[in-house]
Short mmCIF file of C-alpha atoms in Angstrom, two decimals:
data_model
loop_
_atom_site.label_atom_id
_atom_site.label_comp_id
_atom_site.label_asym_id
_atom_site.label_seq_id
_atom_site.Cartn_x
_atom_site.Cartn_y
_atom_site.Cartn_z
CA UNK A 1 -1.41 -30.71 -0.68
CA UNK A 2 -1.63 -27.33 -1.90
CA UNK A 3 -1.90 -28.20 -5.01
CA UNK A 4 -5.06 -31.03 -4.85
CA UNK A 5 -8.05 -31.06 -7.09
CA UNK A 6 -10.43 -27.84 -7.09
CA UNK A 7 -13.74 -28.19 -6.48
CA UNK A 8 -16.29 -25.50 -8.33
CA UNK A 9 -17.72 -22.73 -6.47
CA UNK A 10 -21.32 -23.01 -5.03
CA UNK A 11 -23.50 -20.64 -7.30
CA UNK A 12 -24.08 -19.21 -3.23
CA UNK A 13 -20.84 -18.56 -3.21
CA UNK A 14 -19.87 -15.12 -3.78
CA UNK A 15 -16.90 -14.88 -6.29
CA UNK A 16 -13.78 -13.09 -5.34
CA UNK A 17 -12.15 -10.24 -7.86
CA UNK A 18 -8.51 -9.85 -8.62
CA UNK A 19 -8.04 -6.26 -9.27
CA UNK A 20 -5.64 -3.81 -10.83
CA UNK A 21 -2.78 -3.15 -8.24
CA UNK A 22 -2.80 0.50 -9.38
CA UNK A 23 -6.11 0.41 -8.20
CA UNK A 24 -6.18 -1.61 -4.65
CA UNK A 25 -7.40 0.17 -1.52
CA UNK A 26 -4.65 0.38 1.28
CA UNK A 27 -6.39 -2.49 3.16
CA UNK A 28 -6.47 -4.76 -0.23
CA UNK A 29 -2.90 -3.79 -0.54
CA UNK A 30 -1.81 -4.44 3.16
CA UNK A 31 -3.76 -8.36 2.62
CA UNK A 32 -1.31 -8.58 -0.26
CA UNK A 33 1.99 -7.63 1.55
CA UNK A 34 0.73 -9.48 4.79
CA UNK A 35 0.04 -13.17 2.55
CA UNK A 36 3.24 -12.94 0.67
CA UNK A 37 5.12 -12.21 3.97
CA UNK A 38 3.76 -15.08 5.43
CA UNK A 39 4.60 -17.60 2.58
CA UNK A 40 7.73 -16.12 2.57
CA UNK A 41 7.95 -17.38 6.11
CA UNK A 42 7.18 -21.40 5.88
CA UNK A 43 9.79 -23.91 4.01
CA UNK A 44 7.07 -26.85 3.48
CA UNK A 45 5.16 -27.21 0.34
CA UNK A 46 2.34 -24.23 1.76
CA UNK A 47 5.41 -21.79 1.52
CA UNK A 48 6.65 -19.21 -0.81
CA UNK A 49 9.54 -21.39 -2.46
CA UNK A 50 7.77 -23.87 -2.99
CA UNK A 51 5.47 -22.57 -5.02
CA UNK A 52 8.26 -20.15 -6.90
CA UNK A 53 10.18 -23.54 -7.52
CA UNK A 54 7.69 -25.06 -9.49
CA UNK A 55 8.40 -22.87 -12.67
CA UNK A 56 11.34 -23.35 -13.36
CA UNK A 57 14.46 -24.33 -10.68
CA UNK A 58 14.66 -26.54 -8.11
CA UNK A 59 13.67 -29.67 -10.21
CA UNK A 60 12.50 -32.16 -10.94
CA UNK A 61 8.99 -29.81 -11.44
CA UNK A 62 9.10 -27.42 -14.16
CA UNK A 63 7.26 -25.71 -16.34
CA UNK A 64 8.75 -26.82 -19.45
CA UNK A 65 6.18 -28.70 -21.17
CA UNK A 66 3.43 -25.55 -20.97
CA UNK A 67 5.99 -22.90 -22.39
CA UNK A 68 5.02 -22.68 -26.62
CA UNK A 69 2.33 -24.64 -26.43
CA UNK A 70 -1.22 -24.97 -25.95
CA UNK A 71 -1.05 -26.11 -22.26
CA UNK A 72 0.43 -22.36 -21.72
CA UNK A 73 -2.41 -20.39 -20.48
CA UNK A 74 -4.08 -23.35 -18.92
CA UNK A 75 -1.36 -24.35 -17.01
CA UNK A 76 -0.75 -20.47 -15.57
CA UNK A 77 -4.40 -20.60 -14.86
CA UNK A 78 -3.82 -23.67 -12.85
CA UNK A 79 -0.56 -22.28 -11.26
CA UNK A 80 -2.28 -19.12 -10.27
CA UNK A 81 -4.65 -20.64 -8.62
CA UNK A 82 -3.14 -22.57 -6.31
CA UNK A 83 -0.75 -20.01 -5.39
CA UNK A 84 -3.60 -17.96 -4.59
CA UNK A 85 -4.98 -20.19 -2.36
CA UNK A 86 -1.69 -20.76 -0.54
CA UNK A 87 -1.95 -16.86 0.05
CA UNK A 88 -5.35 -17.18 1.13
CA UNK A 89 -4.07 -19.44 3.43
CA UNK A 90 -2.29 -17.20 5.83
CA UNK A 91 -4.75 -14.32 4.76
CA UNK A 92 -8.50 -15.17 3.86
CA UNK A 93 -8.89 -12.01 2.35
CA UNK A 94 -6.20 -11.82 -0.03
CA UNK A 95 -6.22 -12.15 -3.82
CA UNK A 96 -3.68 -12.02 -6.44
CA UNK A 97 -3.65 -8.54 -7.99
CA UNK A 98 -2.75 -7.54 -11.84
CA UNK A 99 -0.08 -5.65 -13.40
CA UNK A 100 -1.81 -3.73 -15.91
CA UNK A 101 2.06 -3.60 -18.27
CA UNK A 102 0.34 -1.91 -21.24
CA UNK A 103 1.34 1.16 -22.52
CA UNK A 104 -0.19 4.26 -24.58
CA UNK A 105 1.40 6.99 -26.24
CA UNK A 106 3.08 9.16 -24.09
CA UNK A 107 3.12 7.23 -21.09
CA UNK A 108 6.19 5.34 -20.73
CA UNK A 109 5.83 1.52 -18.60
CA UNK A 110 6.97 1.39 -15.28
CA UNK A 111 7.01 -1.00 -12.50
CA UNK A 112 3.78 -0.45 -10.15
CA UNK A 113 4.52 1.43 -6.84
CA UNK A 114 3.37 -1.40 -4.86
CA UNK A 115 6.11 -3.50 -5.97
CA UNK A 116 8.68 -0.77 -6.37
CA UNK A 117 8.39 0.78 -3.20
CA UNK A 118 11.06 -0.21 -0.61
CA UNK A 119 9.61 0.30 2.53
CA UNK A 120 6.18 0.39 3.74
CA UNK A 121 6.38 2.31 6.77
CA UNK A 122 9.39 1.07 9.16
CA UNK A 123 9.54 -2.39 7.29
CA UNK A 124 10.60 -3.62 4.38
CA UNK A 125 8.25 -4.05 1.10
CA UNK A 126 7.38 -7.94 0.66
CA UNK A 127 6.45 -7.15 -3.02
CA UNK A 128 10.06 -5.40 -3.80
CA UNK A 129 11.78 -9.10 -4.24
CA UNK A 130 12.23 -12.34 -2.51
CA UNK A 131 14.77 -15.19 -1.76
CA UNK A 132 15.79 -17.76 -4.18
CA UNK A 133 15.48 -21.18 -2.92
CA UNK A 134 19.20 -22.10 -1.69
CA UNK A 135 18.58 -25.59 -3.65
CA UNK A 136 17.42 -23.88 -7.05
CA UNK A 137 20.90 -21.83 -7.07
CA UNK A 138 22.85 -24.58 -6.51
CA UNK A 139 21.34 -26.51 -9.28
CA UNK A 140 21.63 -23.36 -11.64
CA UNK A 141 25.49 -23.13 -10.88
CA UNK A 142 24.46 -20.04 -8.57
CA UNK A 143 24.67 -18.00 -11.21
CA UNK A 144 22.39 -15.54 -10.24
CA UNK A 145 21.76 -13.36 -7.02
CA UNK A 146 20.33 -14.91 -3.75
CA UNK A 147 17.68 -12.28 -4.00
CA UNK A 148 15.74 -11.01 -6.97
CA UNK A 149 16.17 -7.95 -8.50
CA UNK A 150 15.10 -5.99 -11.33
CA UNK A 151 16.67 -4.25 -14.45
CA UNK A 152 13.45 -2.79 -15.96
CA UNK A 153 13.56 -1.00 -19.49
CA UNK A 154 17.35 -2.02 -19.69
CA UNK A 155 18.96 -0.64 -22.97
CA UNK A 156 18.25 -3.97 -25.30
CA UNK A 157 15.21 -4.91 -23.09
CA UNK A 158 12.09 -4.88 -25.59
CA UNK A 159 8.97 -2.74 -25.73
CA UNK A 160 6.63 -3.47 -23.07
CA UNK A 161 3.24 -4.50 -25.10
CA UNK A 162 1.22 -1.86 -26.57
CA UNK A 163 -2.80 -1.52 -25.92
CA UNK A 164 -3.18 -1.94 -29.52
CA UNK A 165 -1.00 -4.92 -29.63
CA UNK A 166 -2.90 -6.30 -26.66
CA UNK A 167 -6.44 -5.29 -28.59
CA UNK A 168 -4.86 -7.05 -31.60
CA UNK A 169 -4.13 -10.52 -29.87
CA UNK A 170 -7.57 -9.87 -28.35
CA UNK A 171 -9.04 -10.13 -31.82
CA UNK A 172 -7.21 -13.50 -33.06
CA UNK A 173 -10.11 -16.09 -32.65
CA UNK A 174 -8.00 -19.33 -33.11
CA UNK A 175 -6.94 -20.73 -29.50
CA UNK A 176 -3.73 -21.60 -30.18
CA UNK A 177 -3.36 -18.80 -32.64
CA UNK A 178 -4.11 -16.29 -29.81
CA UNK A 179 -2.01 -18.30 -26.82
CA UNK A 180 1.24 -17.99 -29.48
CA UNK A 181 0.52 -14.54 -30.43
CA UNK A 182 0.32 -13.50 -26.02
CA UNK A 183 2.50 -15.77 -25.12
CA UNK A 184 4.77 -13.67 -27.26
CA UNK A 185 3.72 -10.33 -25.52
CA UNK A 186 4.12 -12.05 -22.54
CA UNK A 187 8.25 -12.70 -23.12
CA UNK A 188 8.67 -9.28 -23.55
CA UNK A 189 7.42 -8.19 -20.51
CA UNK A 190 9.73 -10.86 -18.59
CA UNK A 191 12.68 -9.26 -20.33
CA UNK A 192 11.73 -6.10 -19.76
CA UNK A 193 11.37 -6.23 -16.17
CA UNK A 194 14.83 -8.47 -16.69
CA UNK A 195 17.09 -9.91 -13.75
CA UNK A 196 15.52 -13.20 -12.13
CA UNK A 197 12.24 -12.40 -14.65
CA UNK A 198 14.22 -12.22 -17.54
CA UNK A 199 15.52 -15.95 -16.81
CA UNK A 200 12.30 -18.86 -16.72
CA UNK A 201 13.99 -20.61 -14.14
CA UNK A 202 14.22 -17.54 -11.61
CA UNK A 203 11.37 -15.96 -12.38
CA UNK A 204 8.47 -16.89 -10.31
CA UNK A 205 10.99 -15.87 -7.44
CA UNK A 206 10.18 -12.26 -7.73
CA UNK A 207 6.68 -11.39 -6.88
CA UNK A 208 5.95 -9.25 -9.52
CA UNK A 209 5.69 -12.36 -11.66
CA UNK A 210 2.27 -13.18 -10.29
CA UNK A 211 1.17 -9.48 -10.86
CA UNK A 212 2.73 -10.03 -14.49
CA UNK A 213 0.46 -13.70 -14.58
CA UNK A 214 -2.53 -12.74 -13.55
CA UNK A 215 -2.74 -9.56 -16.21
CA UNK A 216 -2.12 -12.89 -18.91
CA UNK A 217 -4.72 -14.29 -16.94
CA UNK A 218 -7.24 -11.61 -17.42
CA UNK A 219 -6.24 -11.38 -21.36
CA UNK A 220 -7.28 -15.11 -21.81
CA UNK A 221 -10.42 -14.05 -19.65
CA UNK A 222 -11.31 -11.25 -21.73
CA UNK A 223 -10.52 -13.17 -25.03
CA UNK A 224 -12.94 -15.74 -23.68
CA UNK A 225 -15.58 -13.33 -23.23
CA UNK A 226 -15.19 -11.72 -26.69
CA UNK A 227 -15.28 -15.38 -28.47
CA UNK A 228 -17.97 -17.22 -26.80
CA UNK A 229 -17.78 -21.24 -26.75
CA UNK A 230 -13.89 -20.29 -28.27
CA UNK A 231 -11.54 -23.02 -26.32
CA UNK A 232 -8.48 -25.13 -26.53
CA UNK A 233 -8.34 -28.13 -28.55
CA UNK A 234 -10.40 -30.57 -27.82
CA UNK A 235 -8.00 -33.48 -27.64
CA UNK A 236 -6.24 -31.55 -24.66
CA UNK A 237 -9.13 -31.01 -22.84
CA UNK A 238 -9.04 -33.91 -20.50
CA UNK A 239 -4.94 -33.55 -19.97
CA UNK A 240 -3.89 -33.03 -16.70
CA UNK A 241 -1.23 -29.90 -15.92
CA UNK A 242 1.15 -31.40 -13.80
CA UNK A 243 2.44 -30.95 -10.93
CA UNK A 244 -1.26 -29.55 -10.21
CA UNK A 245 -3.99 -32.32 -10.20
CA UNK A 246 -6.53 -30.34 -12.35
CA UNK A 247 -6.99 -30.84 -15.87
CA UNK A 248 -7.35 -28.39 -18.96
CA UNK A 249 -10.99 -28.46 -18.76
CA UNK A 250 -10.80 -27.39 -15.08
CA UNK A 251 -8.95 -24.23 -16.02
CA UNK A 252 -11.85 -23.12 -18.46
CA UNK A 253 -14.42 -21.23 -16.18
CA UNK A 254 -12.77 -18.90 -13.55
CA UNK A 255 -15.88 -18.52 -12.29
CA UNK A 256 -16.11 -22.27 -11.57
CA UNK A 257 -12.81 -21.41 -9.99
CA UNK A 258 -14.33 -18.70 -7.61
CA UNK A 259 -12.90 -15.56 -8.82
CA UNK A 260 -12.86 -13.06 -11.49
CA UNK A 261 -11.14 -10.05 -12.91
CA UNK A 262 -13.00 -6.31 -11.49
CA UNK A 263 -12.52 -4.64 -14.79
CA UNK A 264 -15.37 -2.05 -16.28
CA UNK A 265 -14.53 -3.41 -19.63
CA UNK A 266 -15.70 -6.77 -19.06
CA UNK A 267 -19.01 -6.12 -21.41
CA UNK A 268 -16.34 -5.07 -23.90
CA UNK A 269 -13.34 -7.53 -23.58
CA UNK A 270 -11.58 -5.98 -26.90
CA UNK A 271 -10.68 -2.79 -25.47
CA UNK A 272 -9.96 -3.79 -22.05
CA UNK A 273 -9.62 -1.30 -18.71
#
């Protein structure tokens, strides 16, 4: 099962780095395309719907119990990962990449070209959308398209988070403080982008939800570096995050995990690259 009990990196081991998708080379990109076209391709729990289907619709797994409370960034962690590994699956080399949604003054958000492109070359762009599983629109009263699309910046679509509202959240040094105060900055980018994003059950159907993950991700990481031993409760710790068999406590150490974020800031998480 895809999504079995992790085992921690060998110190020999060396770890793997998600990076900024602004900032892949064209072979880390081409990994990218090539994994999620290959998930997209298998219809048993190692595929693309699968995986999508856990967040929200087809049920009975959902992501309901991590939303607004603590288990939220552990549980991402956890879902993250295992995705990931399904990618690196069908392509050893691939790793998720981030969506760095901040903005600054004067520079306006926009969805990354690698997932807003329509074509690469002759073929179509696996990062532009993806199906919704057949079962997941039937349960939802198929009230949404078979395919995912996008409405980004739509006229009462909020703010896309600001680098000094990330740096703020950055500075809260109360777990569950912090996870409330991102998790927050994390809803507005999902109805920003809008269409299947802007709707939990949908969302993980469009791949620029992992991009949009994995730059949560990478906040928790830097917060973690700024507030060293800072954690989540300690009555959660040995919880388990179903559906994956991995517990709180597992989601802790991405290094024990086997990757890391390639950001220049890492030295100094509250102002992060």
């Amino acid at each position: 099962m895809s999504t079995g009990t992790p085992t921690a990196s060998s110190s020999s081991t060396p770890l793997r780095f998600r990076r900024n998708v602004a900032r892949l080379s064209a072979g880390q990109l081409d990994n990218l395309r090539q994994a999620f076209a290959r998930v997209y391709a298998i219809s048993d729990n190692r595929g693309y719907a699968y995986h999508a289907g856990i967040h929200g619709l087809p049920l009975p797994i959902g992501c309901d119990n991590a939303h607004g409370t603590p288990y939220f960034l552990p549980w991402h962690r956890a879902y993250l990962y295992f995705f990931e590994r399904a990618l690196r699956d069908q392509v050893p080399r691939a790793m998720l990449a981030w969506w760095d949604w901040r903005t600054r003054a004067g520079r306006p958000g926009r969805i990354p070209a690698a997932f807003a492109d329509q074509r690469v070359g002759a073929q179509p762009n696996p990062l532009l959308s993806g199906d919704v599983d057949p079962l997941a629109l039937r349960q939802g009263g198929n009230s949404v398209a078979a395919r995912t699309v996008r409405h980004p910046g739509g006229r009462l679509a909020p703010p896309l988070p600001s680098a000094r509202e990330v740096r703020e959240v950055l500075a809260i040094r109360d777990f569950q403080s912090f996870t409330a105060a991102l998790e927050g900055l994390h809803d507005r980018v999902h109805m920003w982008v809008g269409g299947h994003m802007g709707q939990i059950p949908y969302a993980a159907f469009d791949p620029i939800f992992w991009a949009h993950h994995a730059m949560v991700d990478r906040v928790w990481r830097l917060w973690q570096l700024a507030h060293a031993g800072a954690r989540p409760p300690a009555a959660i710790l040995d919880e388990a995050l179903p559906p994956f068999r991995m517990t709180v406590r597992q989601t802790l150490s991405v290094t024990a995990l086997g990757y890391d974020y390639a950001v220049s800031s890492a030295s100094t998480p509250a102002r992060p690259a």
